[in-house]
Amino acid sequence: MKIFLSLLFVCFSLSSFAQTVGEVSASSTRMSPQTLQKLFLLKPGDAFTPEAYDKAQDDLHNLRVFKKLDFSTTEQGDKVNISIDAQDGSYIFPLAFAAGGAKSAAGVSLAGGNLFKQGESTFLFVGGSQDGVTASAGITQGDDHLSIGYTKLNFDQRFYSGYRSNMFGVFSTTDDEDEYTNDLKAQVHSKKEQFSATYSHRFSRTVRAFIRPEYVRYAYSAPGFDNGNHNQITLGLRLTDDIRQGTNMGALSGYGLTDKEKSLRNLPHARQGYAADIFYTGGGNWTGSDYDIAKLGVNAAWVLELKNRHMLIVQGKAQDAFKASFSDEVLSAGLLTFGRYDRQIRGERGLGVGASFVYYLLRNNTGLLSLAPFYENAYIYAGGGYRAHSGAGATLSYKLWRFPLPVGLNYTHNLQDGGDLVGFIIGGAF
């Protein structure tokens, strides 16, 4: 009887300390208070915990449209009232870039934020190189994202022993044409045209689903390849709880840095973040494809952020092309993230793993200077066996708080070819 009464007292005590969200009030410069309340994760009646409150604040910071963002709470019995004071703005900002190497590439983007007073972000991008052109546009508002993209490639595809082939793409500035001439088996001129539309919807803070229909057409100068349409549809599900999302162009206008001071302070304890997605790609007569396509892929990443903000990143990727002609096979470069390579392996299926440690050499009110050594390895099943594609190296990059894209240098040593590549980088994530 005493045990029962003790348990009853403990349960009553815990329930008496449980708090819920009371009133959520908001004020802002451009967007309506109702819009700001809708974008805030916590709603009246939700359970209130310090962790949920912190994540709800992060969601508003991550919109990157605020010049000022203050939060305060008042307790009223078992309810916690939340007040949000925001100063939001809008921006449109152009950015041009050029990249060099064995090949050159250039592009220009136009980014906009909060233009329609909904906390949305928009972008338009056009780029090109001697191998082709690409263009894309998109908008993210609340739980929904929509983007379209077009790419046209015109390039030489070279094949080597070990089921290796050269890298290709509008922004692939590496070129192996003069490096592996003794290993060259064949070469074919290739053309690719692709148009895609992607729509995704966020069902909760961590769960998002997407669909991507694509028109794809290949043309090869030699017989024996899979010329024709490869139209396909991809369905996917993504789970994510990021540690800190990057800034956007609004930083150049003074917006989007409302959590900079918080990000510069050391953490009370280490924390973790994760991202995982699974996707299925299908094609056939029902998509207007000349070939049957069935591919399954999974990606996962885990991030450990230490108290001093240094980060350990571990990731894994896997793909299986159950039904795929030559053009839709798995490429090892798609299973690797950190390095830069001038050759890759194509095959029926593959698995890639990698790890990187981001060490901040400098972290202050001006920007972030980091050195990130890495190691990564992929195995591709081709020709009746698994073949390795691995690399090691480091990335040295610097990001100004008032400039949204980190810039720097990447060094990669290919552990199979013994080749070394040094390349300029712009963009990426911390």
Tab-separated table of C-alpha atoms in Angstrom:
chain	number	residue	atom	x	y	z
A	1	MET	CA	0.000	0.000	0.000
A	2	LYS	CA	2.866	2.387	0.859
A	3	ILE	CA	4.551	1.593	-2.453
A	4	PHE	CA	1.327	2.314	-4.363
A	5	LEU	CA	0.847	5.653	-2.569
A	6	SER	CA	4.473	6.602	-3.220
A	7	LEU	CA	4.133	5.881	-6.945
A	8	LEU	CA	0.881	7.818	-7.053
A	9	PHE	CA	2.591	10.804	-5.372
A	10	VAL	CA	5.509	10.683	-7.851
A	11	CYS	CA	3.146	10.573	-10.859
A	12	PHE	CA	1.118	13.479	-9.431
A	13	SER	CA	4.289	15.494	-8.803
A	14	LEU	CA	5.589	14.968	-12.356
A	15	SER	CA	2.244	15.917	-13.897
A	16	SER	CA	2.060	19.061	-11.759
A	17	PHE	CA	5.388	20.262	-13.186
A	18	ALA	CA	4.398	19.555	-16.818
A	19	GLN	CA	4.016	22.826	-18.721
A	20	THR	CA	2.151	23.644	-21.903
A	21	VAL	CA	2.333	26.569	-24.289
A	22	GLY	CA	-0.183	29.279	-23.509
A	23	GLU	CA	-0.523	32.343	-25.707
A	24	VAL	CA	1.951	32.981	-28.550
A	25	SER	CA	2.071	36.684	-29.421
A	26	ALA	CA	4.136	38.147	-32.237
A	27	SER	CA	5.076	41.454	-33.819
A	28	SER	CA	7.067	42.031	-37.006
A	29	THR	CA	7.945	44.705	-39.547
A	30	ARG	CA	6.575	43.337	-42.836
A	31	MET	CA	4.935	39.952	-42.344
A	32	SER	CA	1.701	39.740	-40.409
A	33	PRO	CA	1.700	38.480	-36.793
A	34	GLN	CA	-0.474	35.572	-37.985
A	35	THR	CA	2.203	34.535	-40.518
A	36	LEU	CA	4.927	34.710	-37.880
A	37	GLN	CA	2.844	32.625	-35.464
A	38	LYS	CA	2.205	30.061	-38.202
A	39	LEU	CA	5.935	29.739	-38.896
A	40	PHE	CA	6.727	29.244	-35.210
A	41	LEU	CA	6.992	25.565	-34.258
A	42	LEU	CA	5.183	25.759	-30.904
A	43	LYS	CA	1.433	26.334	-30.814
A	44	PRO	CA	-0.937	26.970	-27.872
A	45	GLY	CA	-1.574	23.690	-26.047
A	46	ASP	CA	1.709	22.068	-27.117
A	47	ALA	CA	3.992	20.635	-24.451
A	48	PHE	CA	6.600	23.190	-23.427
A	49	THR	CA	10.166	22.009	-22.850
A	50	PRO	CA	13.457	23.939	-23.094
A	51	GLU	CA	14.528	21.683	-25.975
A	52	ALA	CA	11.337	22.281	-27.994
A	53	TYR	CA	11.526	26.031	-27.293
A	54	ASP	CA	15.140	26.153	-28.512
A	55	LYS	CA	14.316	24.249	-31.710
A	56	ALA	CA	11.314	26.521	-32.368
A	57	GLN	CA	13.623	29.545	-32.120
A	58	ASP	CA	16.112	27.894	-34.485
A	59	ASP	CA	13.365	27.400	-37.084
A	60	LEU	CA	12.716	31.140	-37.214
A	61	HIS	CA	16.441	31.962	-37.262
A	62	ASN	CA	16.854	29.559	-40.186
A	63	LEU	CA	14.406	31.545	-42.333
A	64	ARG	CA	17.272	34.070	-42.625
A	65	VAL	CA	14.986	37.077	-43.199
A	66	PHE	CA	15.237	38.758	-39.787
A	67	LYS	CA	17.465	41.623	-38.697
A	68	LYS	CA	16.220	41.356	-35.130
A	69	LEU	CA	14.607	38.374	-33.435
A	70	ASP	CA	13.920	38.395	-29.698
A	71	PHE	CA	12.020	35.848	-27.623
A	72	SER	CA	10.643	36.094	-24.098
A	73	THR	CA	8.457	33.912	-21.880
A	74	THR	CA	6.163	34.461	-18.913
A	75	GLU	CA	4.732	31.711	-16.746
A	76	GLN	CA	1.071	31.644	-15.827
A	77	GLY	CA	0.346	28.589	-13.694
A	78	ASP	CA	1.259	25.520	-15.746
A	79	LYS	CA	1.190	27.547	-18.988
A	80	VAL	CA	4.075	29.410	-20.589
A	81	ASN	CA	3.214	32.444	-22.719
A	82	ILE	CA	5.691	33.213	-25.507
A	83	SER	CA	6.337	36.626	-27.052
A	84	ILE	CA	8.209	37.096	-30.345
A	85	ASP	CA	9.563	40.497	-31.408
A	86	ALA	CA	10.888	40.414	-34.971
A	87	GLN	CA	12.230	42.881	-37.501
A	88	ASP	CA	12.005	41.251	-40.914
A	89	GLY	CA	13.052	42.591	-44.288
A	90	SER	CA	13.265	41.598	-47.934
A	91	TYR	CA	16.172	41.367	-50.339
A	92	ILE	CA	17.205	40.510	-53.891
A	93	PHE	CA	20.865	39.848	-54.438
A	94	PRO	CA	22.876	38.747	-57.512
A	95	LEU	CA	26.044	36.680	-57.276
A	96	ALA	CA	28.389	35.678	-60.090
A	97	PHE	CA	31.211	33.142	-59.916
A	98	ALA	CA	33.834	31.585	-62.141
A	99	ALA	CA	35.811	28.372	-61.625
A	100	GLY	CA	38.913	27.236	-63.407
A	101	GLY	CA	41.008	24.144	-63.864
A	102	ALA	CA	41.479	21.935	-66.869
A	103	LYS	CA	38.050	23.296	-67.822
A	104	SER	CA	36.424	26.601	-66.931
A	105	ALA	CA	32.890	27.283	-65.780
A	106	ALA	CA	30.850	30.322	-64.762
A	107	GLY	CA	27.435	31.082	-63.384
A	108	VAL	CA	25.188	33.773	-61.963
A	109	SER	CA	22.451	33.482	-59.356
A	110	LEU	CA	19.683	35.761	-58.191
A	111	ALA	CA	18.414	35.083	-54.681
A	112	GLY	CA	15.455	36.715	-52.973
A	113	GLY	CA	13.923	36.475	-49.530
A	114	ASN	CA	10.630	37.511	-47.933
A	115	LEU	CA	9.518	39.313	-51.084
A	116	PHE	CA	5.907	38.245	-50.511
A	117	LYS	CA	6.041	38.792	-46.729
A	118	GLN	CA	5.689	35.052	-46.048
A	119	GLY	CA	9.244	34.301	-44.917
A	120	GLU	CA	9.850	32.563	-48.237
A	121	SER	CA	13.116	32.238	-50.141
A	122	THR	CA	13.478	32.189	-53.927
A	123	PHE	CA	16.341	31.645	-56.344
A	124	LEU	CA	17.216	31.755	-60.021
A	125	PHE	CA	20.471	30.300	-61.354
A	126	VAL	CA	22.085	30.126	-64.808
A	127	GLY	CA	25.523	28.653	-65.493
A	128	GLY	CA	27.616	27.085	-68.178
A	129	SER	CA	30.960	25.711	-69.315
A	130	GLN	CA	32.477	24.289	-72.470
A	131	ASP	CA	30.553	21.064	-71.729
A	132	GLY	CA	27.050	22.529	-71.465
A	133	VAL	CA	24.573	24.857	-69.790
A	134	THR	CA	22.208	24.630	-66.837
A	135	ALA	CA	19.427	26.753	-65.359
A	136	SER	CA	17.193	26.361	-62.331
A	137	ALA	CA	14.653	28.275	-60.275
A	138	GLY	CA	12.789	27.553	-57.070
A	139	ILE	CA	10.818	28.814	-54.121
A	140	THR	CA	10.482	27.608	-50.523
A	141	GLN	CA	7.614	28.846	-48.412
A	142	GLY	CA	6.654	27.345	-45.094
A	143	ASP	CA	6.349	23.584	-45.476
A	144	ASP	CA	6.458	23.556	-49.283
A	145	HIS	CA	9.246	23.695	-51.834
A	146	LEU	CA	9.016	23.787	-55.641
A	147	SER	CA	11.891	23.953	-58.115
A	148	ILE	CA	12.536	23.342	-61.800
A	149	GLY	CA	15.800	22.699	-63.598
A	150	TYR	CA	17.152	22.308	-67.127
A	151	THR	CA	20.565	20.942	-68.193
A	152	LYS	CA	22.075	20.324	-71.612
A	153	LEU	CA	25.446	18.569	-71.910
A	154	ASN	CA	27.688	18.044	-74.940
A	155	PHE	CA	30.901	16.205	-73.992
A	156	ASP	CA	33.320	13.369	-74.693
A	157	GLN	CA	32.992	10.278	-72.516
A	158	ARG	CA	36.161	8.225	-72.104
A	159	PHE	CA	36.427	4.669	-70.794
A	160	TYR	CA	39.390	3.009	-69.101
A	161	SER	CA	40.253	-0.362	-67.631
A	162	GLY	CA	38.674	-1.250	-64.292
A	163	TYR	CA	35.286	0.043	-65.447
A	164	ARG	CA	36.423	3.636	-64.941
A	165	SER	CA	35.242	6.633	-66.935
A	166	ASN	CA	35.905	10.361	-66.814
A	167	MET	CA	33.869	12.804	-64.754
A	168	PHE	CA	31.317	14.892	-66.630
A	169	GLY	CA	28.904	17.713	-65.922
A	170	VAL	CA	28.494	21.438	-66.448
A	171	PHE	CA	30.692	22.265	-63.437
A	172	SER	CA	33.151	19.405	-63.633
A	173	THR	CA	36.354	21.371	-64.152
A	174	THR	CA	38.666	18.351	-63.916
A	175	ASP	CA	39.804	16.688	-67.132
A	176	ASP	CA	41.768	13.453	-67.485
A	177	GLU	CA	42.230	13.574	-71.260
A	178	ASP	CA	46.034	13.898	-71.139
A	179	GLU	CA	46.678	11.925	-67.945
A	180	TYR	CA	45.608	8.346	-68.617
A	181	THR	CA	46.242	7.931	-72.366
A	182	ASN	CA	47.972	4.556	-71.867
A	183	ASP	CA	44.876	3.275	-70.047
A	184	LEU	CA	42.251	4.535	-72.514
A	185	LYS	CA	39.982	1.817	-73.978
A	186	ALA	CA	37.326	3.783	-75.880
A	187	GLN	CA	35.813	7.212	-76.333
A	188	VAL	CA	32.356	8.331	-77.465
A	189	HIS	CA	30.817	11.745	-77.935
A	190	SER	CA	27.783	12.089	-75.690
A	191	LYS	CA	24.817	14.418	-75.372
A	192	LYS	CA	22.343	14.704	-72.529
A	193	GLU	CA	19.241	16.845	-72.158
A	194	GLN	CA	17.335	16.917	-68.874
A	195	PHE	CA	14.341	18.814	-67.510
A	196	SER	CA	13.095	18.197	-63.974
A	197	ALA	CA	10.523	19.525	-61.524
A	198	THR	CA	10.716	18.832	-57.795
A	199	TYR	CA	8.004	19.328	-55.214
A	200	SER	CA	8.480	18.566	-51.529
A	201	HIS	CA	6.290	18.969	-48.451
A	202	ARG	CA	7.330	19.013	-44.803
A	203	PHE	CA	4.940	17.061	-42.594
A	204	SER	CA	6.758	17.874	-39.358
A	205	ARG	CA	9.961	19.549	-38.266
A	206	THR	CA	11.956	16.451	-39.188
A	207	VAL	CA	9.937	14.644	-41.893
A	208	ARG	CA	9.707	15.705	-45.541
A	209	ALA	CA	8.563	13.854	-48.691
A	210	PHE	CA	9.310	14.747	-52.309
A	211	ILE	CA	8.466	13.800	-55.895
A	212	ARG	CA	10.612	14.567	-58.957
A	213	PRO	CA	9.463	13.806	-62.537
A	214	GLU	CA	12.237	14.134	-65.127
A	215	TYR	CA	12.503	14.246	-68.895
A	216	VAL	CA	15.915	12.802	-69.826
A	217	ARG	CA	17.325	12.065	-73.271
A	218	TYR	CA	20.745	10.689	-74.245
A	219	ALA	CA	22.447	10.609	-77.645
A	220	TYR	CA	25.756	8.852	-78.395
A	221	SER	CA	27.954	9.083	-81.487
A	222	ALA	CA	28.695	5.339	-81.534
A	223	PRO	CA	26.320	2.375	-81.866
A	224	GLY	CA	25.653	-0.003	-79.005
A	225	PHE	CA	24.651	2.626	-76.454
A	226	ASP	CA	21.214	3.400	-75.024
A	227	ASN	CA	20.191	6.333	-77.206
A	228	GLY	CA	16.710	7.711	-76.576
A	229	ASN	CA	14.430	8.735	-73.743
A	230	HIS	CA	15.131	7.835	-70.114
A	231	ASN	CA	12.173	9.636	-68.554
A	232	GLN	CA	11.772	8.789	-64.870
A	233	ILE	CA	10.010	9.688	-61.639
A	234	THR	CA	11.662	9.740	-58.208
A	235	LEU	CA	9.804	9.485	-54.906
A	236	GLY	CA	11.591	10.079	-51.632
A	237	LEU	CA	11.298	10.549	-47.884
A	238	ARG	CA	13.747	12.610	-45.836
A	239	LEU	CA	14.367	12.776	-42.088
A	240	THR	CA	16.564	15.570	-40.801
A	241	ASP	CA	17.449	17.468	-37.661
A	242	ASP	CA	20.262	19.807	-38.653
A	243	ILE	CA	22.552	21.537	-36.192
A	244	ARG	CA	22.777	24.881	-37.975
A	245	GLN	CA	21.608	25.750	-41.458
A	246	GLY	CA	23.673	28.097	-43.576
A	247	THR	CA	22.938	31.769	-44.100
A	248	ASN	CA	21.511	33.160	-47.320
A	249	MET	CA	21.998	36.255	-49.426
A	250	GLY	CA	20.126	38.361	-46.867
A	251	ALA	CA	23.286	38.417	-44.754
A	252	LEU	CA	24.721	40.942	-47.196
A	253	SER	CA	21.810	43.258	-46.400
A	254	GLY	CA	22.097	42.684	-42.667
A	255	TYR	CA	19.418	40.004	-42.466
A	256	GLY	CA	19.707	36.399	-41.423
A	257	LEU	CA	22.408	36.672	-38.756
A	258	THR	CA	20.142	36.850	-35.722
A	259	ASP	CA	21.719	33.721	-34.220
A	260	LYS	CA	25.349	34.656	-34.917
A	261	GLU	CA	26.165	35.450	-31.283
A	262	LYS	CA	24.528	32.214	-30.189
A	263	SER	CA	26.561	30.285	-32.767
A	264	LEU	CA	29.838	31.830	-31.613
A	265	ARG	CA	29.339	30.853	-27.980
A	266	ASN	CA	30.582	27.469	-26.817
A	267	LEU	CA	27.911	24.888	-26.182
A	268	PRO	CA	27.064	23.751	-22.633
A	269	HIS	CA	27.519	20.196	-23.897
A	270	ALA	CA	28.103	18.351	-27.182
A	271	ARG	CA	25.073	17.813	-29.409
A	272	GLN	CA	24.137	15.704	-32.411
A	273	GLY	CA	22.381	16.174	-35.729
A	274	TYR	CA	21.342	13.761	-38.441
A	275	ALA	CA	19.966	13.509	-41.946
A	276	ALA	CA	18.644	10.431	-43.742
A	277	ASP	CA	16.657	9.858	-46.886
A	278	ILE	CA	15.401	6.991	-48.990
A	279	PHE	CA	14.314	7.317	-52.610
A	280	TYR	CA	13.035	5.167	-55.446
A	281	THR	CA	13.385	5.998	-59.142
A	282	GLY	CA	11.214	4.283	-61.743
A	283	GLY	CA	10.743	4.550	-65.477
A	284	GLY	CA	9.378	2.643	-68.456
A	285	ASN	CA	6.570	2.863	-70.968
A	286	TRP	CA	4.416	4.556	-68.340
A	287	THR	CA	6.867	7.496	-68.138
A	288	GLY	CA	7.592	7.648	-71.875
A	289	SER	CA	10.985	5.976	-71.434
A	290	ASP	CA	12.551	3.708	-74.032
A	291	TYR	CA	14.131	1.672	-71.215
A	292	ASP	CA	12.993	0.148	-67.934
A	293	ILE	CA	14.439	1.899	-64.894
A	294	ALA	CA	14.243	0.810	-61.237
A	295	LYS	CA	16.712	2.275	-58.734
A	296	LEU	CA	16.702	2.416	-54.944
A	297	GLY	CA	18.943	4.626	-52.850
A	298	VAL	CA	19.535	5.535	-49.214
A	299	ASN	CA	21.684	8.299	-47.719
A	300	ALA	CA	22.507	8.960	-44.081
A	301	ALA	CA	24.712	11.422	-42.216
A	302	TRP	CA	25.473	11.950	-38.533
A	303	VAL	CA	27.057	15.065	-37.085
A	304	LEU	CA	28.598	15.454	-33.654
A	305	GLU	CA	29.203	19.070	-32.660
A	306	LEU	CA	31.598	19.401	-29.745
A	307	LYS	CA	31.348	22.037	-27.036
A	308	ASN	CA	33.936	24.178	-28.853
A	309	ARG	CA	31.905	23.851	-32.120
A	310	HIS	CA	34.343	21.549	-33.942
A	311	MET	CA	32.361	18.889	-35.816
A	312	LEU	CA	32.732	15.245	-36.717
A	313	ILE	CA	30.736	14.261	-39.809
A	314	VAL	CA	30.120	10.627	-40.743
A	315	GLN	CA	28.053	9.625	-43.740
A	316	GLY	CA	27.014	6.642	-45.815
A	317	LYS	CA	25.323	6.257	-49.191
A	318	ALA	CA	24.047	3.234	-51.108
A	319	GLN	CA	22.356	2.733	-54.480
A	320	ASP	CA	21.107	-0.301	-56.365
A	321	ALA	CA	20.100	-0.146	-60.027
A	322	PHE	CA	17.849	-3.203	-60.261
A	323	LYS	CA	16.866	-2.242	-63.793
A	324	ALA	CA	19.073	0.224	-65.594
A	325	SER	CA	20.745	0.561	-68.955
A	326	PHE	CA	24.201	2.079	-69.334
A	327	SER	CA	23.177	5.722	-68.855
A	328	ASP	CA	21.338	5.049	-65.596
A	329	GLU	CA	23.983	2.945	-63.858
A	330	VAL	CA	25.377	3.869	-60.433
A	331	LEU	CA	28.407	6.210	-60.416
A	332	SER	CA	30.952	6.084	-57.605
A	333	ALA	CA	31.274	9.887	-57.560
A	334	GLY	CA	27.623	10.052	-56.507
A	335	LEU	CA	28.474	7.995	-53.411
A	336	LEU	CA	31.352	10.267	-52.336
A	337	THR	CA	31.093	13.817	-51.013
A	338	PHE	CA	34.277	15.354	-49.661
A	339	GLY	CA	36.861	14.896	-52.437
A	340	ARG	CA	37.342	15.939	-56.062
A	341	TYR	CA	38.166	13.305	-58.680
A	342	ASP	CA	38.788	13.191	-62.422
A	343	ARG	CA	37.645	9.563	-62.890
A	344	GLN	CA	34.839	7.439	-61.487
A	345	ILE	CA	33.485	3.884	-61.685
A	346	ARG	CA	30.077	2.937	-63.032
A	347	GLY	CA	28.265	-0.269	-62.178
A	348	GLU	CA	25.105	-2.023	-61.029
A	349	ARG	CA	25.177	-1.070	-57.331
A	350	GLY	CA	27.425	0.607	-54.826
A	351	LEU	CA	28.104	1.680	-51.264
A	352	GLY	CA	30.071	4.717	-50.090
A	353	VAL	CA	31.182	5.816	-46.631
A	354	GLY	CA	33.180	8.807	-45.481
A	355	ALA	CA	34.200	10.880	-42.492
A	356	SER	CA	35.446	14.423	-42.015
A	357	PHE	CA	36.429	16.506	-38.996
A	358	VAL	CA	35.774	20.250	-39.238
A	359	TYR	CA	38.317	22.079	-37.078
A	360	TYR	CA	37.841	25.830	-36.698
A	361	LEU	CA	41.201	27.567	-36.852
A	362	LEU	CA	39.417	30.881	-36.389
A	363	ARG	CA	35.923	31.666	-35.132
A	364	ASN	CA	35.030	35.311	-34.483
A	365	ASN	CA	32.594	38.088	-35.376
A	366	THR	CA	34.108	38.429	-38.846
A	367	GLY	CA	33.955	34.860	-40.053
A	368	LEU	CA	34.913	31.209	-39.766
A	369	LEU	CA	38.189	29.664	-40.944
A	370	SER	CA	38.145	25.875	-40.937
A	371	LEU	CA	40.376	22.959	-41.884
A	372	ALA	CA	38.524	19.723	-42.607
A	373	PRO	CA	40.578	16.552	-43.264
A	374	PHE	CA	38.588	13.660	-44.707
A	375	TYR	CA	38.672	10.049	-45.812
A	376	GLU	CA	36.068	8.360	-48.026
A	377	ASN	CA	35.669	5.050	-49.798
A	378	ALA	CA	33.152	3.619	-52.257
A	379	TYR	CA	32.709	0.116	-53.648
A	380	ILE	CA	30.919	-0.349	-56.972
A	381	TYR	CA	29.795	-3.734	-58.286
A	382	ALA	CA	30.892	-3.934	-61.931
A	383	GLY	CA	31.994	-6.801	-64.147
A	384	GLY	CA	31.193	-9.480	-61.575
A	385	GLY	CA	33.060	-7.935	-58.635
A	386	TYR	CA	33.318	-4.941	-56.310
A	387	ARG	CA	35.816	-2.246	-57.237
A	388	ALA	CA	37.101	0.469	-54.928
A	389	HIS	CA	37.149	4.219	-55.389
A	390	SER	CA	38.620	5.999	-52.371
A	391	GLY	CA	40.328	9.223	-51.492
A	392	ALA	CA	41.780	11.277	-48.647
A	393	GLY	CA	42.600	14.927	-48.280
A	394	ALA	CA	41.474	18.167	-46.682
A	395	THR	CA	39.475	21.311	-47.348
A	396	LEU	CA	40.603	24.719	-46.125
A	397	SER	CA	37.817	27.266	-46.328
A	398	TYR	CA	36.745	30.625	-44.977
A	399	LYS	CA	33.250	32.026	-44.596
A	400	LEU	CA	32.445	35.614	-43.773
A	401	TRP	CA	29.262	35.979	-41.752
A	402	ARG	CA	28.243	38.715	-44.176
A	403	PHE	CA	28.968	36.522	-47.213
A	404	PRO	CA	26.838	33.402	-47.511
A	405	LEU	CA	29.187	31.028	-49.326
A	406	PRO	CA	32.441	29.607	-47.937
A	407	VAL	CA	35.412	29.821	-50.307
A	408	GLY	CA	38.636	27.872	-50.170
A	409	LEU	CA	40.805	25.080	-51.518
A	410	ASN	CA	40.299	21.331	-51.627
A	411	TYR	CA	43.127	18.802	-51.901
A	412	THR	CA	42.282	15.182	-52.764
A	413	HIS	CA	44.601	12.209	-53.148
A	414	ASN	CA	43.059	9.335	-55.113
A	415	LEU	CA	44.133	6.168	-53.304
A	416	GLN	CA	43.669	4.016	-56.427
A	417	ASP	CA	45.196	6.159	-59.178
A	418	GLY	CA	47.701	7.899	-56.943
A	419	GLY	CA	46.616	11.173	-58.520
A	420	ASP	CA	46.461	14.500	-56.679
A	421	LEU	CA	43.917	17.217	-57.341
A	422	VAL	CA	43.830	20.739	-55.921
A	423	GLY	CA	40.758	22.781	-56.691
A	424	PHE	CA	39.106	26.044	-55.752
A	425	ILE	CA	35.717	25.674	-54.075
A	426	ILE	CA	32.834	28.037	-53.469
A	427	GLY	CA	29.788	26.903	-51.562
A	428	GLY	CA	29.298	23.824	-49.447
A	429	ALA	CA	28.190	23.517	-45.852
A	430	PHE	CA	29.762	23.724	-42.385
